[in-house]
Tab-separated table of C-alpha atoms in Angstrom:
chain	number	residue	atom	x	y	z
B	123	ILE	CA	-110.053	119.133	-154.464
B	124	HIS	CA	-107.487	121.004	-152.376
B	125	GLU	CA	-110.125	122.864	-150.365
B	126	LEU	CA	-112.177	119.688	-149.900
B	127	GLY	CA	-109.102	117.721	-148.844
B	128	GLN	CA	-108.086	120.444	-146.424
B	129	TRP	CA	-111.587	120.488	-144.926
B	130	ALA	CA	-111.594	116.673	-144.568
B	131	LEU	CA	-108.199	116.590	-142.848
B	132	GLU	CA	-109.163	119.465	-140.553
B	133	THR	CA	-112.452	117.744	-139.663
B	134	VAL	CA	-110.719	114.440	-138.947
B	135	CYS	CA	-108.108	116.137	-136.767
B	136	ARG	CA	-110.756	118.024	-134.799
B	137	GLN	CA	-112.590	114.732	-134.213
B	138	ALA	CA	-109.340	113.045	-133.176
B	139	ALA	CA	-108.767	115.852	-130.681
B	140	LEU	CA	-112.245	115.259	-129.209
B	141	TRP	CA	-111.739	111.500	-128.948
B	142	GLY	CA	-108.173	111.615	-127.736
B	143	SER	CA	-105.932	108.858	-128.981
B	144	GLY	CA	-104.545	105.682	-127.574
B	145	PRO	CA	-101.182	104.261	-128.538
B	146	ASP	CA	-102.691	102.004	-131.218
B	147	SER	CA	-105.496	104.178	-132.546
B	148	ARG	CA	-105.265	106.278	-135.671
B	149	ILE	CA	-107.857	107.808	-137.936
B	150	ALA	CA	-107.290	107.119	-141.620
B	151	VAL	CA	-107.714	109.855	-144.216
B	152	ASN	CA	-107.841	109.095	-147.940
B	153	LEU	CA	-105.847	111.468	-150.127
B	154	SER	CA	-106.271	112.285	-153.783
B	155	SER	CA	-103.255	112.418	-156.074
B	156	ALA	CA	-103.737	116.153	-156.497
B	157	GLU	CA	-103.563	116.719	-152.749
B	158	PHE	CA	-100.459	114.592	-152.221
B	159	LEU	CA	-98.660	116.199	-155.178
B	160	HIS	CA	-99.529	119.796	-154.229
B	161	PRO	CA	-96.294	121.756	-153.645
B	162	ASP	CA	-97.327	122.762	-150.099
B	163	PHE	CA	-98.862	119.432	-149.062
B	164	PRO	CA	-96.504	118.525	-146.166
B	165	GLU	CA	-96.676	122.051	-144.769
B	166	ARG	CA	-100.488	122.061	-145.017
B	167	VAL	CA	-100.762	118.788	-143.095
B	168	LEU	CA	-98.393	119.969	-140.371
B	169	ALA	CA	-100.274	123.271	-140.086
B	170	VAL	CA	-103.553	121.379	-139.540
B	171	LEU	CA	-101.943	119.266	-136.830
B	172	GLU	CA	-100.629	122.388	-135.124
B	173	ARG	CA	-103.972	124.247	-135.361
B	174	THR	CA	-105.930	121.314	-133.958
B	175	GLY	CA	-103.357	120.249	-131.378
B	176	VAL	CA	-103.369	116.678	-132.689
B	177	SER	CA	-100.278	114.514	-132.735
B	178	GLY	CA	-99.247	113.001	-136.046
B	179	LYS	CA	-99.504	109.653	-134.241
B	180	ALA	CA	-103.291	110.005	-134.429
B	181	ILE	CA	-103.343	110.077	-138.257
B	182	ARG	CA	-102.791	107.567	-141.055
B	183	LEU	CA	-102.825	108.916	-144.616
B	184	GLU	CA	-104.018	106.528	-147.327
B	185	ILE	CA	-102.641	106.876	-150.839
B	186	THR	CA	-103.019	104.746	-153.924
B	187	GLU	CA	-100.319	103.547	-156.244
B	188	ALA	CA	-101.478	105.928	-158.968
B	189	THR	CA	-100.599	108.793	-156.630
B	190	VAL	CA	-96.935	107.889	-156.307
B	191	VAL	CA	-96.014	105.782	-159.320
B	192	SER	CA	-94.709	108.664	-161.462
B	193	ASP	CA	-91.956	109.721	-159.035
B	194	VAL	CA	-91.200	107.307	-156.207
B	195	GLU	CA	-88.281	109.351	-154.824
B	196	PHE	CA	-90.405	112.505	-154.607
B	197	ALA	CA	-93.210	110.562	-152.897
B	198	ALA	CA	-90.790	108.908	-150.471
B	199	SER	CA	-89.328	112.285	-149.512
B	200	ARG	CA	-92.800	113.725	-148.746
B	201	MET	CA	-93.791	110.659	-146.797
B	202	GLU	CA	-90.603	110.701	-144.733
B	203	THR	CA	-91.110	114.396	-143.909
B	204	LEU	CA	-94.543	113.637	-142.462
B	205	MET	CA	-93.467	110.363	-140.846
B	206	ALA	CA	-90.910	112.365	-138.845
B	207	HIS	CA	-93.994	113.887	-137.155
B	208	GLY	CA	-95.527	110.493	-136.356
B	209	ILE	CA	-97.883	110.183	-139.333
B	210	GLU	CA	-98.216	106.733	-140.906
B	211	PHE	CA	-99.003	105.897	-144.527
B	212	SER	CA	-101.179	103.160	-145.919
B	213	ALA	CA	-101.005	101.757	-149.458
B	214	ASP	CA	-104.691	101.832	-150.363
B	215	ASP	CA	-106.371	99.559	-152.953
B	216	PHE	CA	-103.258	97.397	-153.149
B	217	GLY	CA	-103.128	94.913	-156.003
B	218	THR	CA	-104.938	96.994	-158.613
B	219	GLY	CA	-101.888	98.650	-160.207
B	220	TYR	CA	-99.238	97.254	-162.485
B	221	SER	CA	-96.169	98.160	-160.447
B	222	SER	CA	-97.347	97.549	-156.905
B	223	LEU	CA	-94.222	95.626	-155.944
B	224	THR	CA	-91.921	98.419	-157.091
B	225	TYR	CA	-93.635	101.121	-155.122
B	226	LEU	CA	-94.112	98.901	-152.082
B	227	ARG	CA	-90.375	98.310	-152.047
B	228	GLY	CA	-89.428	101.952	-152.518
B	229	LEU	CA	-91.861	103.759	-150.203
B	230	PRO	CA	-92.100	103.849	-146.408
B	231	PHE	CA	-95.566	102.359	-145.899
B	232	SER	CA	-96.585	100.866	-142.563
B	233	GLU	CA	-99.796	99.264	-143.843
B	234	VAL	CA	-101.192	97.682	-147.004
B	235	LYS	CA	-104.910	97.572	-147.700
B	236	ILE	CA	-105.808	94.696	-150.022
B	237	ASP	CA	-108.267	95.990	-152.602
B	238	ARG	CA	-111.921	95.128	-152.082
B	239	SER	CA	-112.131	93.453	-155.504
B	240	TYR	CA	-110.271	90.440	-154.068
B	241	ALA	CA	-112.544	90.072	-151.030
B	242	ALA	CA	-115.611	90.317	-153.273
B	243	ARG	CA	-114.765	87.011	-154.953
B	244	LEU	CA	-113.720	85.128	-151.821
B	245	PRO	CA	-113.980	82.290	-150.971
B	246	THR	CA	-115.167	80.928	-154.336
B	247	ASP	CA	-112.412	82.200	-156.652
B	248	ALA	CA	-109.262	80.104	-156.192
B	249	GLN	CA	-107.127	82.621	-158.103
B	250	ASP	CA	-108.131	85.449	-155.779
B	251	VAL	CA	-107.432	83.254	-152.756
B	252	ALA	CA	-103.941	82.625	-154.161
B	253	ILE	CA	-103.393	86.344	-154.872
B	254	VAL	CA	-104.477	87.330	-151.352
B	255	GLN	CA	-102.146	84.670	-149.905
B	256	ALA	CA	-99.249	86.017	-151.995
B	257	ILE	CA	-99.924	89.638	-150.995
B	258	MET	CA	-100.119	88.649	-147.359
B	259	ALA	CA	-96.880	86.635	-147.511
B	260	LEU	CA	-95.093	89.567	-149.143
B	261	CYS	CA	-96.408	92.072	-146.600
B	262	GLN	CA	-95.581	89.820	-143.666
B	263	THR	CA	-92.023	89.412	-144.983
B	264	LEU	CA	-91.708	93.208	-145.283
B	265	GLY	CA	-93.163	93.724	-141.790
B	266	LEU	CA	-96.253	95.588	-143.007
B	267	ARG	CA	-99.659	95.556	-141.346
B	268	ILE	CA	-102.355	94.086	-143.622
B	269	VAL	CA	-106.000	95.160	-143.900
B	270	ALA	CA	-108.517	93.472	-146.201
B	271	GLU	CA	-111.055	95.965	-147.583
B	272	GLY	CA	-114.617	95.316	-148.672
B	273	VAL	CA	-115.507	92.421	-146.354
B	274	GLU	CA	-119.271	92.002	-146.617
B	275	THR	CA	-120.003	88.378	-145.695
B	276	SER	CA	-119.089	86.038	-142.863
B	277	GLN	CA	-117.650	83.634	-145.463
B	278	GLN	CA	-115.223	86.318	-146.650
B	279	GLN	CA	-114.326	87.065	-143.039
B	280	GLU	CA	-113.680	83.396	-142.310
B	281	ILE	CA	-111.432	82.756	-145.329
B	282	LEU	CA	-109.449	85.940	-144.668
B	283	ARG	CA	-108.949	84.959	-141.030
B	284	GLN	CA	-107.924	81.445	-142.135
B	285	LEU	CA	-105.382	83.062	-144.457
B	286	GLY	CA	-104.014	85.011	-141.481
B	287	CYS	CA	-105.529	88.445	-142.102
B	288	ASN	CA	-106.828	89.750	-138.792
B	289	GLU	CA	-107.563	93.368	-139.751
B	290	LEU	CA	-110.709	93.572	-141.827
B	291	GLN	CA	-112.816	96.474	-143.059
B	292	GLY	CA	-116.232	96.458	-144.661
B	293	TYR	CA	-119.992	96.554	-144.383
B	294	LEU	CA	-120.021	93.233	-142.494
B	295	PHE	CA	-118.826	95.217	-139.477
B	296	ALA	CA	-120.391	98.631	-140.025
B	297	LYS	CA	-121.456	101.130	-142.637
B	298	PRO	CA	-120.250	104.751	-142.586
B	299	MET	CA	-121.792	106.688	-139.698
B	300	PRO	CA	-121.525	109.983	-137.847
B	301	ALA	CA	-118.887	110.261	-135.109
B	302	GLU	CA	-121.470	110.125	-132.304
B	303	ALA	CA	-122.983	106.906	-133.665
B	304	LEU	CA	-119.501	105.424	-134.088
B	305	MET	CA	-118.733	105.974	-130.408
B	306	LEU	CA	-121.965	104.210	-129.388
B	307	TRP	CA	-121.275	101.373	-131.837
B	308	ALA	CA	-117.703	100.939	-130.569
B	309	MET	CA	-118.889	100.726	-126.952
B	310	ASN	CA	-121.586	98.172	-127.852
B	311	ASP	CA	-120.870	94.441	-127.737
B	312	ASP	CA	-121.288	94.401	-131.528
B	313	GLY	CA	-118.322	96.780	-131.920
B	314	PRO	CA	-115.028	95.883	-133.552
B	315	SER	CA	-113.294	92.739	-132.396
């Protein structure tokens, strides 16, 4: 996984260098637990940034609760080291773990991604609507950006917007695509709004 993770980060950084970056644009990279916990992880990330000439402000690293739950202080220290270079962290798949509130409180995240399992049952499941509302209220109080994952229907989009979630991700907007196709899609009227 370490070689694959290194290749993915390097590829993303090279693409970021080609695109350039605006003040509010970052490319997100999912990390495995093994990558994040590797002894040389912070140094590896910084070396990739240096090799590719990309600012840390162009990257957001996504980690799940399972990655950090065993040692919050260790995770916080690693995150802070990389944040000093402009990198942001996102709490991915939020709401699926048993101690989400503890790690959200103890780690320097800038963004929370509400797990796709909640969007999948919107707007028909009243319990999931209530859970999404609670997650959003908590994140807003903590000053965290909120992204709802797995949005596939216009009904899901509408209820999430009504609940106040303006950053959405899912097949309703686009499926995975090569970088060249993404640029064409983004410039098209059907691009992100």
